[in-house]
Amino acid sequence: MYVLVTVLVALFFTLFLKWFKSRRICLDAKRLDGKTVLITGGAAGVGKETAIALARRGARVCVTSHDEQKGEAALQEIKRESSSMNVRFWHLNLANLQSIRNFCRDFLKSEKRLDILINNDGVPAVLDWTDNGFSMCFGVNHLGPFLLTNLLLDRLKSCPPSRIVNITSNVYKYQKLDFTDLNYNIIPLFTYCRSKLANVYFTQELARQGEKNGISCCAVNTGPVVGDWTSRFSILFRIVMYVFTSMFFISCQAAAQTVIFCAISDDILQHNGGYFSDCKPCKLSPHVQDAGIAKKLWEASEVMVGLTSSPREHLASRTR
Ligand SMILES: NC(=O)c1ccc[n+]([C@@H]2O[C@H](COP(=O)([O-])OP(=O)(O)OC[C@H]3O[C@@H](n4cnc5c(N)ncnc54)[C@H](OP(=O)(O)O)[C@@H]3O)[C@@H](O)[C@H]2O)c1
């Protein structure tokens, strides 16, 4: 009897995990010949899988990493896996505003097109600071992509219909932004959630501004992914995380499906500025549907990254 119950429980648990980890796959067969795609953080995890998939569809794919060696190795792997030579690696450190400006200057000089920008880079919940004194999470996950996107907007506008895909996470719903301290850096998990919330607001305001210019955009929740992100932590934590993530997290390939879908599908056009998960549009938490906050964050971010010098009264963020 006990054996039967144990077998049934194990079977149920296995089927539950299989269902829990199953994800829709992108069935759109659209090709991207002649299009140029830029994927930040494309040398690892979800970004690398997306790069391979889009290179297979004929796109010219540019991937970035802040680690030259890792970037070069990933470049070879993406070329090999996609059987495409039309892939390029760029050095970019999103924790450094000057690196972003230098990258954009060189990229715009060298690449004539930019059809799809995928802001995939991201750091997990870490208590660290960028070179410019911003919290690592808010700096790399929001301010870096914000500056990069703004500096590349004209090139995107000149290649209509173009697209921006921002990678966020469903943890956005657990925090609110504190405009008296956008650079909050006390509890790492909260900082991470706020940075992912900022991705959602950024996408909404970007959609509002980009509508007239032929640029559409969306935010993507990849779901919990088994990726390289645990490599930042101690060995013991990594072992615990390995066991946990291999049971409950999905593969980078599965997580990349919604990113690929949002990069190519025409469905996005009806949901400009929307939030996607599992290759379909999803409803946002009510507290995030606030165009006023999205605009306020945009203006505050402009000041923080130096796109405008006019101080705004609501910006009282501390830097380290
Ligand atoms: N993993 C999850 O469970 C999960 C869940 C929801 C959402 N997401 C989001 O999905 C996206 C991809 O995550 P992933 O799991 O594939 O993570 P990952 O394997 O750690 O990849 C993240 C990428 O971000 C890049 N990055 C980190 N610091 C950087 C910096 N200073 N400058 C430039 N790039 C930097 C890394 O590139 P280099 O180190 O090569 O520079 C790396 O390729 C992220 O935005 C993440 O927040 C992940």
mmCIF file of C-alpha atoms and ligand atoms in Angstrom, residues 40-48 64-67 70-71 89 92-96 119-124 136 140-141 167-171 192 196 199 220-232 249 252, ligand 1:
data_model
loop_
_atom_site.group_PDB
_atom_site.id
_atom_site.type_symbol
_atom_site.label_atom_id
_atom_site.label_comp_id
_atom_site.label_asym_id
_atom_site.label_seq_id
_atom_site.Cartn_x
_atom_site.Cartn_y
_atom_site.Cartn_z
ATOM 1 C CA THR A 40 22.550 43.328 -24.890
ATOM 2 C CA GLY A 41 23.941 40.646 -22.605
ATOM 3 C CA GLY A 42 23.671 38.312 -25.576
ATOM 4 C CA ALA A 43 26.763 36.333 -24.613
ATOM 5 C CA ALA A 44 24.998 34.174 -22.044
ATOM 6 C CA GLY A 45 21.696 32.725 -20.883
ATOM 7 C CA VAL A 46 18.464 33.835 -22.512
ATOM 8 C CA GLY A 47 20.253 36.461 -24.621
ATOM 9 C CA LYS A 48 22.551 33.880 -26.226
ATOM 10 C CA THR A 64 27.227 42.608 -26.251
ATOM 11 C CA SER A 65 29.042 41.594 -23.106
ATOM 12 C CA HIS A 66 31.159 43.475 -20.589
ATOM 13 C CA ASP A 67 33.610 40.568 -20.627
ATOM 14 C CA LYS A 70 33.237 35.577 -22.694
ATOM 15 C CA GLY A 71 31.901 37.643 -25.587
ATOM 16 C CA PHE A 89 30.385 40.880 -30.766
ATOM 17 C CA LEU A 92 29.606 47.108 -23.570
ATOM 18 C CA ASN A 93 29.526 47.672 -19.830
ATOM 19 C CA LEU A 94 26.079 48.801 -18.785
ATOM 20 C CA ALA A 95 27.378 49.635 -15.330
ATOM 21 C CA ASN A 96 29.320 52.542 -16.832
ATOM 22 C CA ASN A 119 17.426 45.018 -23.792
ATOM 23 C CA ASN A 120 18.159 41.641 -22.250
ATOM 24 C CA ASP A 121 21.058 42.421 -19.928
ATOM 25 C CA GLY A 122 20.345 42.096 -16.258
ATOM 26 C CA VAL A 123 21.970 41.472 -12.915
ATOM 27 C CA PRO A 124 20.232 39.492 -10.181
ATOM 28 C CA MET A 136 23.908 47.835 -9.544
ATOM 29 C CA VAL A 140 22.377 47.910 -15.104
ATOM 30 C CA ASN A 141 18.754 46.766 -15.326
ATOM 31 C CA ILE A 167 13.226 41.957 -20.558
ATOM 32 C CA THR A 168 11.540 42.278 -17.197
ATOM 33 C CA SER A 169 10.234 39.790 -14.644
ATOM 34 C CA ASN A 170 6.924 39.122 -12.933
ATOM 35 C CA VAL A 171 8.531 40.200 -9.639
ATOM 36 C CA TYR A 192 15.853 43.988 -8.144
ATOM 37 C CA LYS A 196 12.153 45.213 -13.150
ATOM 38 C CA ASN A 199 11.466 48.156 -17.134
ATOM 39 C CA VAL A 220 8.801 40.317 -21.576
ATOM 40 C CA ASN A 221 8.667 38.115 -18.519
ATOM 41 C CA THR A 222 10.948 35.147 -19.159
ATOM 42 C CA GLY A 223 9.843 33.221 -16.092
ATOM 43 C CA PRO A 224 12.368 31.719 -13.655
ATOM 44 C CA VAL A 225 15.402 30.592 -15.671
ATOM 45 C CA VAL A 226 18.302 28.247 -15.007
ATOM 46 C CA GLY A 227 21.072 30.551 -16.187
ATOM 47 C CA ASP A 228 24.552 31.864 -15.437
ATOM 48 C CA TRP A 229 23.234 34.296 -12.889
ATOM 49 C CA THR A 230 24.012 32.038 -9.903
ATOM 50 C CA SER A 231 27.733 32.185 -10.766
ATOM 51 C CA ARG A 232 27.996 35.446 -8.798
ATOM 52 C CA PHE A 249 13.217 26.754 -13.255
ATOM 53 C CA CYS A 252 17.269 29.382 -21.276
HETATM 54 N N1 LIG B 1 17.153 34.153 -14.529
HETATM 55 C C1 LIG B 1 15.899 34.323 -14.151
HETATM 56 O O1 LIG B 1 15.336 33.555 -13.386
HETATM 57 C C2 LIG B 1 15.115 35.502 -14.680
HETATM 58 C C3 LIG B 1 13.781 35.658 -14.333
HETATM 59 C C4 LIG B 1 13.071 36.739 -14.856
HETATM 60 C C5 LIG B 1 13.715 37.642 -15.682
HETATM 61 N N2 LIG B 1 15.039 37.461 -15.981
HETATM 62 C C6 LIG B 1 15.689 38.461 -16.834
HETATM 63 O O2 LIG B 1 16.069 37.872 -18.067
HETATM 64 C C7 LIG B 1 17.225 38.527 -18.590
HETATM 65 C C8 LIG B 1 18.269 37.482 -18.938
HETATM 66 O O3 LIG B 1 18.579 36.779 -17.757
HETATM 67 P P1 LIG B 1 19.484 35.457 -17.742
HETATM 68 O O4 LIG B 1 18.865 34.517 -16.804
HETATM 69 O O5 LIG B 1 19.787 35.021 -19.126
HETATM 70 O O6 LIG B 1 20.762 36.049 -16.995
HETATM 71 P P2 LIG B 1 22.315 35.858 -17.272
HETATM 72 O O7 LIG B 1 22.606 34.515 -17.816
HETATM 73 O O8 LIG B 1 23.011 36.292 -16.041
HETATM 74 O O9 LIG B 1 22.527 36.956 -18.411
HETATM 75 C C9 LIG B 1 22.368 38.303 -18.137
HETATM 76 C C10 LIG B 1 23.212 39.092 -19.073
HETATM 77 O O10 LIG B 1 23.353 40.404 -18.533
HETATM 78 C C11 LIG B 1 24.634 40.829 -18.837
HETATM 79 N N3 LIG B 1 25.244 41.781 -17.913
HETATM 80 C C12 LIG B 1 25.433 41.656 -16.585
HETATM 81 N N4 LIG B 1 26.106 42.725 -16.112
HETATM 82 C C13 LIG B 1 26.345 43.521 -17.182
HETATM 83 C C14 LIG B 1 26.984 44.759 -17.362
HETATM 84 N N5 LIG B 1 27.539 45.434 -16.346
HETATM 85 N N6 LIG B 1 27.060 45.294 -18.597
HETATM 86 C C15 LIG B 1 26.521 44.635 -19.653
HETATM 87 N N7 LIG B 1 25.866 43.459 -19.550
HETATM 88 C C16 LIG B 1 25.797 42.913 -18.326
HETATM 89 C C17 LIG B 1 25.504 39.592 -18.826
HETATM 90 O O11 LIG B 1 26.448 39.827 -19.805
HETATM 91 P P3 LIG B 1 28.038 39.794 -19.514
HETATM 92 O O12 LIG B 1 28.292 39.271 -18.138
HETATM 93 O O13 LIG B 1 28.529 38.896 -20.568
HETATM 94 O O14 LIG B 1 28.413 41.218 -19.711
HETATM 95 C C18 LIG B 1 24.588 38.479 -19.207
HETATM 96 O O15 LIG B 1 24.779 38.074 -20.541
HETATM 97 C C19 LIG B 1 17.680 39.499 -17.505
HETATM 98 O O16 LIG B 1 17.192 40.786 -17.806
HETATM 99 C C20 LIG B 1 16.990 38.987 -16.258
HETATM 100 O O17 LIG B 1 16.763 40.003 -15.304
HETATM 101 C C21 LIG B 1 15.747 36.415 -15.522
#
